[in-house]
Amino acid sequence: MAESMKGLKRTCRCTEVSAADIGKEVTVMGWVQKRRNLGSLIFVDLRDRSGIIQLLFNEDEVGEEGYKKAATIRNEFVLAATGIVNKRGGEVNASLKTGDIELVVKSLRILSESETPPFPIEENSQTKDDLRLKYRYLDLRRPDLQKNIMLRSKVTMAIRQFLDEEGFLEIETPMLGKSTPEGARTYLVPSRVHQGSFYALPQSPQLYKQLLMCSGYDRYFQIARCFRDEDLRADRQPEFTQVDMELSFVDIDDVIDVNERLIARVFKEIIDIDVPLPIPRMTWQEAMDRFGSDKPDTRFGMELTDVTDTVKGCGFGVFTGAIDAGGSVRGINVKGQAGMPRKKIDALVDFAKGIGAKGLAYLCVNEDGTYKSSFAKFMTEDELRALVEKMKGEPGDLLLFAADKTDMVWTVLGGLRIEIAKNLDIIDKSKFNFLWVTEFPLLEYSEEEGRYVAMHHPFTMPMDEDLELIDSDPGAVRAKAYDIVLNGTELGGGSIRIHQNDVQEKMFEVLGFSKEDAYDRFGFLLNAFKYGVPPHAGLAYGLDRLVMLMVGADSIRDVIAFPKVKDASCLMTDAPNTVEASQLEELGIKIDIREGADE
Ligand code: ASP
């Protein structure tokens, strides 16, 4: 029968005792990790979030009743044990913090019993993800997840403390609001009072934080939950957490400065990593040209080389065709991999095709200086030599080329670069390479929508010197936007905001909103700008990703207490779920499920 606390107090966590406490009486409480019954002695490993302590039961100390009770203990029972800290009788367990001591129990309470859990509660569980997520409350007992969740708490505390010291105010903004465009679909919440009307869950607090600047709070932050209804690719969650901030009277360097110091502080304090400041900066253009990515992993080389001029007019139609169509030809040099088996090269070609390439041309520079290549027969000796030279190809190198629209060439080679580095295991995992990527394009053309869309969001300031291009060549306008990248992952991003009504109106116009539309959706912001608005800027980090990289987890699921799966459902609670007909009636909602809507 489960006993209750009845005034009993825990004196410490399981591993908050050590050899220095030998002889002391303590009371610990936790879960049974394992139990060994040796007849006259019973050993129990008791676990709480600090770790494990060994309990020793013998009848002399715990009494006949207590010993009988101890014999009923099973894994995951919850116990309270009071006893004397003793030097461990048996072998010292060096893998445990408390490996040289044990608690000789004088009194035991079984606070609750447990059924046999569906999977063992242990580190590095091999259990299938679905089962883990169905029983997330048990999964969360595992020491590796507990470590992640505890570190996450430390990270947010450190961030709060730093930002407080820097004069930021923590201000909450509404969850039930109006849609903010951050490029995803919005989650809607039906209004009961205003039937047929909907609140939008925030994709970010963007508009509210800008309004707070208009209201004079000058430095705001929030650890904010954001909601984006995206088709869940890879490692995304429909709700995620941002460390969101906004500052008034600043320019790019001010935002970068405070954030670099924030990053350095958090990494030092939490995982003892020194982040050398200043963090390097690279323009978007350079990042794309050198790495084929706007979030380059700079822990290794294999940079892209533009060979368009070198192969112009050569006999290989794939190259010249792409150039004639306005594209380019670029390559990467995979050092020392000329001997890569054909099968593996084919796998790289398939990978390239998987991310949009029409094909992939390769050339191996053999040790004897001859070439083995998928396209050599179309080119003269001289053309080949010039190409190899441009690629700085040496005997033993494998050269890979993509020819297409430049955007596609970047995507393909940028993707290949990462794939190959992973395959060859050449990434130094001990490195934390931070990078600012700046001067992003303001707009990108959406083929799907047949118009320009904001690359960041519509409130981002164009670069002063590019402003005049906004009508004639919108695609060429650069933005005062910056991303912070760590080891090839975008940790966060932000921008200087437009704070002039005419520029903001112009921006909406370029994005295809009529003035009416713009006022209908964002009138409150445009109106606020009429009453004295400070120049302002901000940034938001993805907290889940930040913590994931800090703990070295593979997925953001491992740093979120209750994550959802790919189709945005929760395997533990079965959300989303159907609701009572009466609830729908109250909201004035009729369900009309279209065929294929749930695919
Ligand atoms: N609201 C932006 C985002 O969610 C961040 C920012 O510009 O501050 O990406």
JSON list of C-alpha atoms in Angstrom, two decimals, residues 183 405 407 441-455 474-475 510-512:
[
{"chain": "A", "resi": 183, "resn": "GLY", "atom": "CA", "xyz": [6.46, 32.54, -43.90]},
{"chain": "A", "resi": 405, "resn": "LYS", "atom": "CA", "xyz": [20.54, 27.78, -62.42]},
{"chain": "A", "resi": 407, "resn": "ASP", "atom": "CA", "xyz": [20.44, 28.76, -56.96]},
{"chain": "A", "resi": 441, "resn": "PRO", "atom": "CA", "xyz": [18.51, 39.49, -50.01]},
{"chain": "A", "resi": 442, "resn": "LEU", "atom": "CA", "xyz": [15.41, 41.40, -48.93]},
{"chain": "A", "resi": 443, "resn": "LEU", "atom": "CA", "xyz": [13.10, 39.44, -51.20]},
{"chain": "A", "resi": 444, "resn": "GLU", "atom": "CA", "xyz": [12.98, 36.16, -52.97]},
{"chain": "A", "resi": 445, "resn": "TYR", "atom": "CA", "xyz": [10.83, 35.28, -55.90]},
{"chain": "A", "resi": 446, "resn": "SER", "atom": "CA", "xyz": [8.23, 32.64, -55.21]},
{"chain": "A", "resi": 447, "resn": "GLU", "atom": "CA", "xyz": [7.46, 30.65, -58.36]},
{"chain": "A", "resi": 448, "resn": "GLU", "atom": "CA", "xyz": [4.51, 29.15, -56.55]},
{"chain": "A", "resi": 449, "resn": "GLU", "atom": "CA", "xyz": [2.90, 32.47, -55.74]},
{"chain": "A", "resi": 450, "resn": "GLY", "atom": "CA", "xyz": [4.18, 34.31, -58.81]},
{"chain": "A", "resi": 451, "resn": "ARG", "atom": "CA", "xyz": [5.41, 37.24, -56.71]},
{"chain": "A", "resi": 452, "resn": "TYR", "atom": "CA", "xyz": [8.20, 38.36, -54.45]},
{"chain": "A", "resi": 453, "resn": "VAL", "atom": "CA", "xyz": [8.01, 37.29, -50.82]},
{"chain": "A", "resi": 454, "resn": "ALA", "atom": "CA", "xyz": [10.02, 38.63, -47.91]},
{"chain": "A", "resi": 455, "resn": "MET", "atom": "CA", "xyz": [13.06, 36.49, -47.26]},
{"chain": "A", "resi": 474, "resn": "PRO", "atom": "CA", "xyz": [13.65, 44.08, -56.31]},
{"chain": "A", "resi": 475, "resn": "GLY", "atom": "CA", "xyz": [15.60, 40.82, -56.33]},
{"chain": "A", "resi": 510, "resn": "VAL", "atom": "CA", "xyz": [6.34, 45.22, -53.51]},
{"chain": "A", "resi": 511, "resn": "LEU", "atom": "CA", "xyz": [5.00, 42.17, -51.71]},
{"chain": "A", "resi": 512, "resn": "GLY", "atom": "CA", "xyz": [1.77, 42.54, -53.59]}
]
